[in-house]
Structure formats: structure tokens, C-alpha cells
Amino acid sequence: MEQSSLLMSARVHFLEAQLGLIHIPLDQYQHYLPSILRLLFPSAAGPNGDVCNRGSWANRHAFLNVSVTSIECSIVCGKDVAEDLFRPVIDQAVSLTGADGDQCASISTEDFVVISVEGAGMEAGQRVLELTSPLALAGISLFFITTYYSDFILVPAKAKCQVVRALETRGFAFEKSSESYVNSSAHHRNASSSSSLSSGLPSTPPPTNMVELQARTFGLLNRHSIVPMVHSEIRLVQCGGRNTNPETFVADELALQHGLTKCLIYWPKFLSVTLTRDESAGLLLEKRLLPNFDLVGSDNVLLGATEDYLIPIILNLESLPIEASGIVCGVAGRLVDGPLHPIEMTYLSTARAGTVMVDECDLDSAMQALRLGVNGEIQP
């Protein structure tokens, strides 16, 4: 597949962050909510969710994603912050309940780094496919997060040099910075990990082409009985925090913070918020939650076509190892460039699930494509 000139002109760079991945079972969400609010709004959230800090909280993290889906609550944040805010709560929960690791929240043993891709001017589904295919064909696992402003690819820190080589080989131009080319072996803190990522190499030879990659992806899903689940009652909108000006900054910050806090306290069916130092907040949330951001004295603080909506299709990947590769690309390829007509889509990775989002008019076609056989053939 020839590299798109549009993606070649995109701004591609690593964010300066060493990240951890947190999984929280939904039945423990309320127990971890205070920590989540402190993470999002440092020194801002009281025990009842009261908002008291009006600073620029949205740009305090190099990268932060908090997602709540029908499968889990998933968090990507700085590894040190994850250990400081969530480790004590996890240890306390284990001590009180005696539950084993599979039943409790967890912080990844592997460290991750994140690539930011800005200015890729093409349809969202094609971006997912173009950005993930070089890494999938190199056997590198990844998590993909699309926001209103940018795309983000989370990759193992130990595979960072491989990631750079794989993307540059396909024509991507990384911004020239010391962070982009640091030897990733200097970053890891879990040398004893038994994961195949410890060497940065896939445990089996990577696929040789996209046809083989798709066959492997859907073969893996079939072997683990992973089937797409539709939540047609959930209607999602993708939007972003407004680029504020000094005259409205305080009111806009308060309205966005107040809206997010209300959404989180009342346990949303679906919500994903992404924060970085360089952009306004990116949100993917249920359309019914939009009124939470209406605050007296503040104009609309969200940008985006909030009248349009997407339907989520969720793949529960909890039975797969975290180092499984090719899932995002294989699924995107089946929809965007598969045996049926091209289906526009976007994608959100969480700790133990993948969510494909499509227009309602494409839902039936998307489900049909995802249910095709391993090699894309129609099953009897």
C-alpha cells in the first residue's frame, strides 16, 4: 500500500511522556472515582465532586486519556502519576476484598510512549489504516485514540526505535527532536517482565502483507470467541474544547470542568476525554450528556458537529495478551478497504477493549463486514 502524501505532510512526533495503562472493572468504578477526579483536576475535586480550581487544568499533562465504556474504565497517564494516585487504592482494595489480580484494577507493568499525529487531512477511517498498518506489519502492538484535534498512537516504550524505523520506512517524517530518537532501552523500568515486548520484538514472525494481517486478526478473534457487540442506544458525538481567548478563559474552563465532573459522577455509559499540553480537551461522549456543559454565563464551550452522532461497536479483548498486534489495523482494513463498500469509521482503544464507531446508516454494513470469515468470505 503506497503511502499517502497527505499523511507524509502530517506533523508526527513523540510526546515527552512515559505512560502507564490502567484498567478498572466497571463494578469498582465508584471506588476509584475520587482518584480519577484528582487526576483530571489536580486539587480541584472535593469528595462530592465540587469544582474549586479554575486554572488551566486541561494542559497540565503531557498526555492523559480517561475512557469509560460498557466494558471498563481505562486510563492512560504518566506512570509516576498512576503509581502515586492509583496504586494505594488498588492495594487497599486487594487487602479489603482478598480478590485476585484478574478481579481488581491494575496498572500495566510495561511502560508506553505516545505518538501525536496532527494535520493528517483525510477521512478518519483511512487515517487509522494508514497510521497503523506499518506498525502492524512490523508486529508492533499499539493502542489508537482518535480525538477531535489529533490522532494518538500508544506503543511500548521498549519498541520505540522499531516504531520510528517502521514509520519512516513507509514515508512518515518525524519531527527532528532528541525525544524522537532516544534509545528506548534506557526508559524501561521492568527488566524482569516476561512479555514479548521486553525485547521490542514480536514473539512470532509478523505478517508479510495486509491480506495475511487481516486473516491473522480475525482468526485470533474467532479463536477467542470475540464477537462485535453493538450498542445502538448509545449515540456518540466527537467534539473539542473551544480555543479560548483571555476574555472568556475562566468561564470556558469552569464550564468544561463542571460538565466533565457531572458526566463522571453520574457514571456515563460512554465517555472519553483526552488532554495534552498543546491542545484543548478532546471529548467523545454520549449526545445526551451535552447539556452538562451548558453553564449560565458561558457560551457553548464545545466545538464540533454535535447534531451528528456515531454508534459504537465494541470488541471485548480481555482474553488477549496486551502484546497482541494487528487488531486495530485488521479491523480498520476490513471496514475501510475490505470486501464490502468502504465504511467510514473511527477507533478508540482502551486497556481491554476496542471500540469502532460508525454512522448509523453504516451500522448494518459494518456488522456484516466484521462478521465475515477469517479471509473476508461470506460465511454460510
mmCIF file of C-alpha atoms in Angstrom:
data_model
loop_
_atom_site.group_PDB
_atom_site.id
_atom_site.type_symbol
_atom_site.label_atom_id
_atom_site.label_comp_id
_atom_site.label_asym_id
_atom_site.label_seq_id
_atom_site.Cartn_x
_atom_site.Cartn_y
_atom_site.Cartn_z
ATOM 1 C CA MET A 1 0.000 0.000 0.000
ATOM 2 C CA GLU A 2 1.528 3.274 -1.142
ATOM 3 C CA GLN A 3 1.974 5.952 1.499
ATOM 4 C CA SER A 4 -0.447 8.882 1.222
ATOM 5 C CA SER A 5 1.077 12.292 0.559
ATOM 6 C CA LEU A 6 -1.427 13.754 2.994
ATOM 7 C CA LEU A 7 -0.046 11.677 5.852
ATOM 8 C CA MET A 8 3.510 12.369 4.757
ATOM 9 C CA SER A 9 2.820 16.067 5.366
ATOM 10 C CA ALA A 10 1.331 15.454 8.815
ATOM 11 C CA ARG A 11 3.139 16.544 11.958
ATOM 12 C CA VAL A 12 4.345 13.319 13.613
ATOM 13 C CA HIS A 13 6.219 13.361 16.891
ATOM 14 C CA PHE A 14 6.559 11.631 20.244
ATOM 15 C CA LEU A 15 5.146 13.431 23.248
ATOM 16 C CA GLU A 16 7.524 13.701 26.176
ATOM 17 C CA ALA A 17 5.794 11.259 28.473
ATOM 18 C CA GLN A 18 6.400 7.837 29.999
ATOM 19 C CA LEU A 19 2.933 6.361 30.354
ATOM 20 C CA GLY A 20 1.105 3.636 32.222
ATOM 21 C CA LEU A 21 -2.155 1.930 31.285
ATOM 22 C CA ILE A 22 -4.773 1.430 33.997
ATOM 23 C CA HIS A 23 -7.712 -0.968 33.840
ATOM 24 C CA ILE A 24 -10.605 -0.510 36.284
ATOM 25 C CA PRO A 25 -13.511 -3.012 36.293
ATOM 26 C CA LEU A 26 -16.845 -1.236 35.991
ATOM 27 C CA ASP A 27 -18.153 -2.621 39.270
ATOM 28 C CA GLN A 28 -15.279 -0.787 41.028
ATOM 29 C CA TYR A 29 -15.651 2.498 39.147
ATOM 30 C CA GLN A 30 -17.176 4.438 42.037
ATOM 31 C CA HIS A 31 -14.373 3.308 44.338
ATOM 32 C CA TYR A 32 -11.788 4.880 42.017
ATOM 33 C CA LEU A 33 -13.802 7.976 41.075
ATOM 34 C CA PRO A 34 -12.074 10.291 43.610
ATOM 35 C CA SER A 35 -8.694 9.332 42.161
ATOM 36 C CA ILE A 36 -9.979 9.905 38.621
ATOM 37 C CA LEU A 37 -11.224 13.379 39.536
ATOM 38 C CA ARG A 38 -7.937 14.257 41.226
ATOM 39 C CA LEU A 39 -6.106 13.066 38.125
ATOM 40 C CA LEU A 40 -8.183 15.219 35.790
ATOM 41 C CA PHE A 41 -8.478 18.234 38.052
ATOM 42 C CA PRO A 42 -5.474 18.444 40.380
ATOM 43 C CA SER A 43 -6.570 19.950 43.719
ATOM 44 C CA ALA A 44 -9.906 20.702 42.093
ATOM 45 C CA ALA A 45 -12.314 17.938 43.090
ATOM 46 C CA GLY A 46 -13.717 17.617 46.573
ATOM 47 C CA PRO A 47 -15.371 14.478 47.952
ATOM 48 C CA ASN A 48 -18.709 15.480 46.420
ATOM 49 C CA GLY A 49 -17.228 16.439 43.073
ATOM 50 C CA ASP A 50 -17.269 20.160 43.879
ATOM 51 C CA VAL A 51 -15.162 22.194 41.463
ATOM 52 C CA CYS A 52 -12.948 24.800 43.091
ATOM 53 C CA ASN A 53 -9.871 25.201 40.879
ATOM 54 C CA ARG A 54 -10.145 27.435 37.819
ATOM 55 C CA GLY A 55 -6.614 27.114 36.483
ATOM 56 C CA SER A 56 -5.539 25.696 33.143
ATOM 57 C CA TRP A 57 -6.051 22.097 34.276
ATOM 58 C CA ALA A 58 -6.587 20.869 30.693
ATOM 59 C CA ASN A 59 -2.917 21.373 29.751
ATOM 60 C CA ARG A 60 -1.145 20.015 32.834
ATOM 61 C CA HIS A 61 -0.481 16.555 31.413
ATOM 62 C CA ALA A 62 1.820 15.676 28.531
ATOM 63 C CA PHE A 63 -0.840 13.080 27.702
ATOM 64 C CA LEU A 64 -3.905 11.837 29.547
ATOM 65 C CA ASN A 65 -6.879 9.783 28.427
ATOM 66 C CA VAL A 66 -9.759 8.702 30.636
ATOM 67 C CA SER A 67 -12.356 6.460 28.983
ATOM 68 C CA VAL A 68 -15.487 4.827 30.358
ATOM 69 C CA THR A 69 -17.174 2.211 28.162
ATOM 70 C CA SER A 70 -19.559 -0.699 28.655
ATOM 71 C CA ILE A 71 -16.511 -2.935 29.237
ATOM 72 C CA GLU A 72 -14.292 -0.977 31.631
ATOM 73 C CA CYS A 73 -12.844 2.275 32.790
ATOM 74 C CA SER A 74 -9.463 2.746 31.139
ATOM 75 C CA ILE A 75 -6.846 5.391 31.887
ATOM 76 C CA VAL A 76 -3.606 6.362 30.149
ATOM 77 C CA CYS A 77 -1.481 8.728 32.209
ATOM 78 C CA GLY A 78 2.073 9.324 33.390
ATOM 79 C CA LYS A 79 3.457 6.179 35.007
ATOM 80 C CA ASP A 80 4.564 8.023 38.138
ATOM 81 C CA VAL A 81 1.136 9.637 38.484
ATOM 82 C CA ALA A 82 -0.532 6.241 38.049
ATOM 83 C CA GLU A 83 1.565 4.781 40.854
ATOM 84 C CA ASP A 84 1.004 7.754 43.164
ATOM 85 C CA LEU A 85 -2.760 8.122 42.659
ATOM 86 C CA PHE A 86 -3.983 4.601 41.949
ATOM 87 C CA ARG A 87 -1.527 2.103 43.446
ATOM 88 C CA PRO A 88 -2.525 2.836 47.073
ATOM 89 C CA VAL A 89 -6.212 2.460 46.197
ATOM 90 C CA ILE A 90 -5.572 -0.811 44.352
ATOM 91 C CA ASP A 91 -3.540 -2.207 47.254
ATOM 92 C CA GLN A 92 -6.261 -1.182 49.698
ATOM 93 C CA ALA A 93 -8.958 -2.855 47.600
ATOM 94 C CA VAL A 94 -6.967 -6.101 47.371
ATOM 95 C CA SER A 95 -6.351 -6.041 51.118
ATOM 96 C CA LEU A 96 -10.015 -5.489 51.964
ATOM 97 C CA THR A 97 -11.575 -7.920 49.488
ATOM 98 C CA GLY A 98 -8.863 -10.538 49.042
ATOM 99 C CA ALA A 99 -9.658 -10.529 45.329
ATOM 100 C CA ASP A 100 -7.047 -11.770 42.882
ATOM 101 C CA GLY A 101 -5.451 -9.684 40.163
ATOM 102 C CA ASP A 102 -7.993 -10.520 37.447
ATOM 103 C CA GLN A 103 -10.834 -9.101 39.547
ATOM 104 C CA CYS A 104 -9.114 -5.869 40.563
ATOM 105 C CA ALA A 105 -7.933 -2.721 38.916
ATOM 106 C CA SER A 106 -4.421 -2.959 37.525
ATOM 107 C CA ILE A 107 -1.568 -0.803 36.258
ATOM 108 C CA SER A 108 0.414 -2.108 33.298
ATOM 109 C CA THR A 109 3.860 -3.466 34.046
ATOM 110 C CA GLU A 110 5.003 -2.219 30.645
ATOM 111 C CA ASP A 111 5.742 1.458 30.034
ATOM 112 C CA PHE A 112 4.336 3.173 26.963
ATOM 113 C CA VAL A 113 5.110 6.203 24.844
ATOM 114 C CA VAL A 114 2.687 8.087 22.612
ATOM 115 C CA ILE A 115 2.931 9.431 19.078
ATOM 116 C CA SER A 116 0.913 12.512 18.194
ATOM 117 C CA VAL A 117 -0.231 12.895 14.577
ATOM 118 C CA GLU A 118 -1.589 16.297 13.634
ATOM 119 C CA GLY A 119 -2.793 17.674 10.331
ATOM 120 C CA ALA A 120 -3.478 14.371 8.551
ATOM 121 C CA GLY A 121 -6.034 15.584 6.026
ATOM 122 C CA MET A 122 -8.080 12.518 5.076
ATOM 123 C CA GLU A 123 -11.105 10.610 6.294
ATOM 124 C CA ALA A 124 -10.830 9.220 9.823
ATOM 125 C CA GLY A 125 -11.024 5.562 8.806
ATOM 126 C CA GLN A 126 -8.307 5.916 6.183
ATOM 127 C CA ARG A 127 -6.102 7.669 8.754
ATOM 128 C CA VAL A 128 -6.490 4.740 11.151
ATOM 129 C CA LEU A 129 -5.488 2.312 8.415
ATOM 130 C CA GLU A 130 -2.560 4.369 7.091
ATOM 131 C CA LEU A 131 -1.141 5.076 10.542
ATOM 132 C CA THR A 132 -1.421 1.585 11.993
ATOM 133 C CA SER A 133 -0.509 -0.623 9.016
ATOM 134 C CA PRO A 134 3.274 -0.004 9.152
ATOM 135 C CA LEU A 135 3.352 -0.964 12.832
ATOM 136 C CA ALA A 136 1.028 -3.936 12.408
ATOM 137 C CA LEU A 137 3.167 -5.308 9.563
ATOM 138 C CA ALA A 138 6.198 -4.935 11.854
ATOM 139 C CA GLY A 139 4.442 -6.939 14.575
ATOM 140 C CA ILE A 140 4.283 -3.994 16.998
ATOM 141 C CA SER A 141 1.305 -3.781 19.350
ATOM 142 C CA LEU A 142 -0.441 -0.441 19.736
ATOM 143 C CA PHE A 143 -3.405 1.430 21.140
ATOM 144 C CA PHE A 144 -5.134 4.004 18.926
ATOM 145 C CA ILE A 145 -7.033 7.060 20.149
ATOM 146 C CA THR A 146 -8.756 9.462 17.758
ATOM 147 C CA THR A 147 -9.751 12.879 19.070
ATOM 148 C CA TYR A 148 -11.358 15.993 17.632
ATOM 149 C CA TYR A 149 -7.934 17.571 17.106
ATOM 150 C CA SER A 150 -5.377 14.780 16.582
ATOM 151 C CA ASP A 151 -4.695 11.055 16.441
ATOM 152 C CA PHE A 152 -2.573 9.361 19.094
ATOM 153 C CA ILE A 153 -0.794 6.007 18.911
ATOM 154 C CA LEU A 154 0.323 4.411 22.166
ATOM 155 C CA VAL A 155 3.224 1.966 21.717
ATOM 156 C CA PRO A 156 5.523 0.036 24.085
ATOM 157 C CA ALA A 157 8.465 2.165 25.206
ATOM 158 C CA LYS A 158 10.799 -0.752 24.537
ATOM 159 C CA ALA A 159 9.765 -0.837 20.880
ATOM 160 C CA LYS A 160 10.258 2.881 20.289
ATOM 161 C CA CYS A 161 13.218 2.597 17.915
ATOM 162 C CA GLN A 162 11.383 -0.070 15.901
ATOM 163 C CA VAL A 163 8.338 2.193 15.694
ATOM 164 C CA VAL A 164 10.425 5.044 14.268
ATOM 165 C CA ARG A 165 12.031 2.734 11.695
ATOM 166 C CA ALA A 166 8.692 1.190 10.663
ATOM 167 C CA LEU A 167 7.002 4.544 10.128
ATOM 168 C CA GLU A 168 9.960 6.206 8.420
ATOM 169 C CA THR A 169 10.276 3.248 6.056
ATOM 170 C CA ARG A 170 6.693 3.937 4.976
ATOM 171 C CA GLY A 171 7.390 7.627 4.333
ATOM 172 C CA PHE A 172 6.433 9.270 7.617
ATOM 173 C CA ALA A 173 8.693 12.145 8.657
ATOM 174 C CA PHE A 174 9.260 12.516 12.392
ATOM 175 C CA GLU A 175 9.966 15.942 13.738
ATOM 176 C CA LYS A 176 13.663 16.247 14.467
ATOM 177 C CA SER A 177 13.943 16.248 18.241
ATOM 178 C CA SER A 178 16.027 14.362 20.746
ATOM 179 C CA GLU A 179 12.889 12.762 22.146
ATOM 180 C CA SER A 180 12.054 11.110 18.816
ATOM 181 C CA TYR A 181 15.276 9.130 18.647
ATOM 182 C CA VAL A 182 16.173 8.301 22.236
ATOM 183 C CA ASN A 183 17.220 4.686 22.682
ATOM 184 C CA SER A 184 14.086 3.258 24.277
ATOM 185 C CA SER A 185 16.027 0.622 26.229
ATOM 186 C CA ALA A 186 17.078 3.385 28.607
ATOM 187 C CA HIS A 187 13.478 4.079 29.560
ATOM 188 C CA HIS A 188 12.136 0.748 30.797
ATOM 189 C CA ARG A 189 11.781 0.040 34.485
ATOM 190 C CA ASN A 190 10.504 -3.558 34.320
ATOM 191 C CA ALA A 191 13.501 -5.542 33.104
ATOM 192 C CA SER A 192 12.148 -8.758 34.614
ATOM 193 C CA SER A 193 8.938 -8.700 32.586
ATOM 194 C CA SER A 194 8.293 -11.913 30.671
ATOM 195 C CA SER A 195 6.282 -10.133 27.970
ATOM 196 C CA SER A 196 7.435 -10.464 24.383
ATOM 197 C CA LEU A 197 7.712 -6.686 24.429
ATOM 198 C CA SER A 198 10.741 -6.883 26.724
ATOM 199 C CA SER A 199 12.967 -7.121 23.675
ATOM 200 C CA GLY A 200 10.774 -4.949 21.494
ATOM 201 C CA LEU A 201 10.361 -7.863 19.068
ATOM 202 C CA PRO A 202 7.176 -9.775 18.191
ATOM 203 C CA SER A 203 7.067 -13.335 19.533
ATOM 204 C CA THR A 204 6.092 -14.701 16.096
ATOM 205 C CA PRO A 205 7.114 -13.512 12.619
ATOM 206 C CA PRO A 206 4.954 -10.545 11.571
ATOM 207 C CA PRO A 207 2.575 -10.832 8.600
ATOM 208 C CA THR A 208 4.016 -10.181 5.157
ATOM 209 C CA ASN A 209 1.042 -8.276 3.699
ATOM 210 C CA MET A 210 -2.359 -6.824 4.570
ATOM 211 C CA VAL A 211 -4.260 -9.916 3.414
ATOM 212 C CA GLU A 212 -2.304 -12.103 5.822
ATOM 213 C CA LEU A 213 -2.644 -9.488 8.586
ATOM 214 C CA GLN A 214 -6.437 -9.423 8.282
ATOM 215 C CA ALA A 215 -6.596 -13.216 8.227
ATOM 216 C CA ARG A 216 -4.488 -13.398 11.391
ATOM 217 C CA THR A 217 -6.546 -10.720 13.115
ATOM 218 C CA PHE A 218 -9.917 -12.329 12.511
ATOM 219 C CA GLY A 219 -8.515 -15.802 13.107
ATOM 220 C CA LEU A 220 -7.336 -14.609 16.528
ATOM 221 C CA LEU A 221 -10.701 -13.031 17.288
ATOM 222 C CA ASN A 222 -12.526 -16.196 16.227
ATOM 223 C CA ARG A 223 -10.308 -18.466 18.333
ATOM 224 C CA HIS A 224 -11.066 -16.359 21.391
ATOM 225 C CA SER A 225 -14.793 -16.123 20.560
ATOM 226 C CA ILE A 226 -14.586 -12.334 20.347
ATOM 227 C CA VAL A 227 -17.622 -11.007 18.529
ATOM 228 C CA PRO A 228 -18.638 -7.384 17.841
ATOM 229 C CA MET A 229 -21.247 -6.027 20.240
ATOM 230 C CA VAL A 230 -23.492 -3.169 19.101
ATOM 231 C CA HIS A 231 -24.799 -0.542 21.488
ATOM 232 C CA SER A 232 -27.297 1.148 19.188
ATOM 233 C CA GLU A 233 -28.912 3.039 22.076
ATOM 234 C CA ILE A 234 -25.650 4.939 22.646
ATOM 235 C CA ARG A 235 -25.188 7.904 20.324
ATOM 236 C CA LEU A 236 -21.742 9.429 20.432
ATOM 237 C CA VAL A 237 -20.501 12.843 19.392
ATOM 238 C CA GLN A 238 -16.891 13.865 18.946
ATOM 239 C CA CYS A 239 -16.036 17.383 19.965
ATOM 240 C CA GLY A 240 -13.307 19.533 21.401
ATOM 241 C CA GLY A 241 -12.858 22.264 23.937
ATOM 242 C CA ARG A 242 -13.029 25.692 22.403
ATOM 243 C CA ASN A 243 -9.796 27.564 21.769
ATOM 244 C CA THR A 244 -10.415 30.171 24.378
ATOM 245 C CA ASN A 245 -9.447 33.806 24.413
ATOM 246 C CA PRO A 246 -8.459 35.772 27.535
ATOM 247 C CA GLU A 247 -11.889 37.350 27.846
ATOM 248 C CA THR A 248 -13.718 34.021 28.171
ATOM 249 C CA PHE A 249 -10.941 31.781 29.504
ATOM 250 C CA VAL A 250 -12.140 31.469 33.103
ATOM 251 C CA ALA A 251 -15.783 30.880 32.169
ATOM 252 C CA ASP A 252 -14.892 28.340 29.489
ATOM 253 C CA GLU A 253 -12.536 26.435 31.784
ATOM 254 C CA LEU A 254 -15.145 26.306 34.523
ATOM 255 C CA ALA A 255 -17.927 25.162 32.167
ATOM 256 C CA LEU A 256 -15.773 22.377 30.681
ATOM 257 C CA GLN A 257 -14.560 21.239 34.092
ATOM 258 C CA HIS A 258 -18.057 21.380 35.567
ATOM 259 C CA GLY A 259 -19.505 19.406 32.647
ATOM 260 C CA LEU A 260 -16.890 16.668 32.799
ATOM 261 C CA THR A 261 -17.270 16.330 36.559
ATOM 262 C CA LYS A 262 -21.049 15.921 36.242
ATOM 263 C CA CYS A 263 -20.610 13.324 33.497
ATOM 264 C CA LEU A 264 -18.154 11.284 35.547
ATOM 265 C CA ILE A 265 -20.059 11.444 38.833
ATOM 266 C CA TYR A 266 -23.228 10.089 37.255
ATOM 267 C CA TRP A 267 -21.360 7.148 35.691
ATOM 268 C CA PRO A 268 -21.657 7.607 31.905
ATOM 269 C CA LYS A 269 -22.313 4.693 29.590
ATOM 270 C CA PHE A 270 -19.610 6.070 27.312
ATOM 271 C CA LEU A 271 -17.159 8.932 27.741
ATOM 272 C CA SER A 272 -13.587 9.515 26.603
ATOM 273 C CA VAL A 273 -11.577 12.649 27.347
ATOM 274 C CA THR A 274 -8.047 13.300 26.086
ATOM 275 C CA LEU A 275 -5.807 16.061 27.431
ATOM 276 C CA THR A 276 -2.374 17.207 26.258
ATOM 277 C CA ARG A 277 -0.188 20.237 26.901
ATOM 278 C CA ASP A 278 -0.595 21.611 23.386
ATOM 279 C CA GLU A 279 -4.298 21.228 22.601
ATOM 280 C CA SER A 280 -7.699 21.889 24.075
ATOM 281 C CA ALA A 281 -9.544 18.909 25.507
ATOM 282 C CA GLY A 282 -10.784 16.274 23.069
ATOM 283 C CA LEU A 283 -14.073 14.606 24.001
ATOM 284 C CA LEU A 284 -16.025 11.604 22.754
ATOM 285 C CA LEU A 285 -19.252 11.297 24.694
ATOM 286 C CA GLU A 286 -22.900 10.385 24.627
ATOM 287 C CA LYS A 287 -25.043 13.007 22.954
ATOM 288 C CA ARG A 288 -27.374 13.018 25.961
ATOM 289 C CA LEU A 289 -24.516 14.331 28.126
ATOM 290 C CA LEU A 290 -24.052 17.561 26.157
ATOM 291 C CA PRO A 291 -26.420 19.603 28.391
ATOM 292 C CA ASN A 292 -23.968 19.052 31.266
ATOM 293 C CA PHE A 293 -21.686 21.577 29.574
ATOM 294 C CA ASP A 294 -24.294 24.332 29.458
ATOM 295 C CA LEU A 295 -23.410 26.735 32.234
ATOM 296 C CA VAL A 296 -25.152 30.013 32.921
ATOM 297 C CA GLY A 297 -22.920 32.915 31.892
ATOM 298 C CA SER A 298 -20.820 30.847 29.448
ATOM 299 C CA ASP A 299 -21.195 30.374 25.710
ATOM 300 C CA ASN A 300 -21.008 26.927 24.140
ATOM 301 C CA VAL A 301 -17.580 25.593 25.156
ATOM 302 C CA LEU A 302 -17.587 22.607 22.782
ATOM 303 C CA LEU A 303 -16.651 22.605 19.115
ATOM 304 C CA GLY A 304 -17.863 20.021 16.627
ATOM 305 C CA ALA A 305 -20.906 18.824 14.732
ATOM 306 C CA THR A 306 -22.874 17.864 17.820
ATOM 307 C CA GLU A 307 -26.015 17.177 15.753
ATOM 308 C CA ASP A 308 -24.288 14.223 14.086
ATOM 309 C CA TYR A 309 -23.621 11.049 16.022
ATOM 310 C CA LEU A 310 -21.814 7.718 15.854
ATOM 311 C CA ILE A 311 -22.823 4.244 17.032
ATOM 312 C CA PRO A 312 -20.208 2.225 18.990
ATOM 313 C CA ILE A 313 -19.331 -1.369 18.139
ATOM 314 C CA ILE A 314 -17.253 -2.870 20.946
ATOM 315 C CA LEU A 315 -14.775 -5.745 20.852
ATOM 316 C CA ASN A 316 -14.041 -7.182 24.290
ATOM 317 C CA LEU A 317 -10.336 -8.044 24.106
ATOM 318 C CA GLU A 318 -9.765 -9.008 27.742
ATOM 319 C CA SER A 319 -8.867 -12.589 26.766
ATOM 320 C CA LEU A 320 -5.987 -11.401 24.558
ATOM 321 C CA PRO A 321 -2.475 -10.588 25.812
ATOM 322 C CA ILE A 322 -1.600 -6.906 25.883
ATOM 323 C CA GLU A 323 1.138 -7.503 23.298
ATOM 324 C CA ALA A 324 -1.317 -8.809 20.662
ATOM 325 C CA SER A 325 -0.692 -6.848 17.472
ATOM 326 C CA GLY A 326 -2.633 -6.080 14.309
ATOM 327 C CA ILE A 327 -6.098 -5.770 15.872
ATOM 328 C CA VAL A 328 -6.701 -2.090 15.103
ATOM 329 C CA CYS A 329 -5.297 -2.302 11.588
ATOM 330 C CA GLY A 330 -7.034 -5.581 10.789
ATOM 331 C CA VAL A 331 -10.420 -4.270 11.878
ATOM 332 C CA ALA A 332 -9.931 -0.934 10.098
ATOM 333 C CA GLY A 333 -8.838 -2.703 6.918
ATOM 334 C CA ARG A 334 -11.911 -4.933 6.929
ATOM 335 C CA LEU A 335 -14.156 -1.844 7.087
ATOM 336 C CA VAL A 336 -12.305 0.808 5.103
ATOM 337 C CA ASP A 337 -10.641 -1.327 2.442
ATOM 338 C CA GLY A 338 -12.444 -4.641 2.745
ATOM 339 C CA PRO A 339 -14.725 -6.866 0.641
ATOM 340 C CA LEU A 340 -17.796 -4.640 1.079
ATOM 341 C CA HIS A 341 -18.137 -0.976 0.174
ATOM 342 C CA PRO A 342 -15.822 1.398 2.093
ATOM 343 C CA ILE A 343 -17.219 2.177 5.539
ATOM 344 C CA GLU A 344 -16.183 5.364 7.284
ATOM 345 C CA MET A 345 -15.146 4.685 10.878
ATOM 346 C CA THR A 346 -13.082 5.867 13.794
ATOM 347 C CA TYR A 347 -11.461 3.912 16.613
ATOM 348 C CA LEU A 348 -10.816 4.104 20.342
ATOM 349 C CA SER A 349 -8.500 1.675 22.126
ATOM 350 C CA THR A 350 -8.896 1.098 25.839
ATOM 351 C CA ALA A 351 -6.981 -1.216 28.172
ATOM 352 C CA ARG A 352 -9.006 -4.344 27.383
ATOM 353 C CA ALA A 353 -11.310 -3.403 24.520
ATOM 354 C CA GLY A 354 -11.510 -1.773 21.129
ATOM 355 C CA THR A 355 -14.404 0.425 20.045
ATOM 356 C CA VAL A 356 -15.232 1.001 16.394
ATOM 357 C CA MET A 357 -17.573 3.925 15.752
ATOM 358 C CA VAL A 358 -19.638 4.284 12.582
ATOM 359 C CA ASP A 359 -22.532 6.354 11.297
ATOM 360 C CA GLU A 360 -25.922 4.792 11.980
ATOM 361 C CA CYS A 361 -26.506 4.400 8.234
ATOM 362 C CA ASP A 362 -23.363 2.228 8.009
ATOM 363 C CA LEU A 363 -24.067 0.098 11.088
ATOM 364 C CA ASP A 364 -25.546 -2.924 9.315
ATOM 365 C CA SER A 365 -22.775 -2.980 6.702
ATOM 366 C CA ALA A 366 -20.117 -2.636 9.398
ATOM 367 C CA MET A 367 -21.523 -5.534 11.383
ATOM 368 C CA GLN A 368 -21.735 -7.669 8.251
ATOM 369 C CA ALA A 369 -18.099 -6.913 7.404
ATOM 370 C CA LEU A 370 -16.889 -7.698 10.924
ATOM 371 C CA ARG A 371 -18.785 -10.995 10.931
ATOM 372 C CA LEU A 372 -17.278 -12.234 7.667
ATOM 373 C CA GLY A 373 -14.974 -15.224 7.748
ATOM 374 C CA VAL A 374 -11.265 -15.141 8.507
ATOM 375 C CA ASN A 375 -10.372 -14.351 4.882
ATOM 376 C CA GLY A 376 -13.284 -11.965 4.342
ATOM 377 C CA GLU A 377 -15.556 -14.540 2.727
ATOM 378 C CA ILE A 378 -19.291 -14.655 3.406
ATOM 379 C CA GLN A 379 -19.981 -17.446 5.857
ATOM 380 C CA PRO A 380 -22.877 -19.873 5.278
#
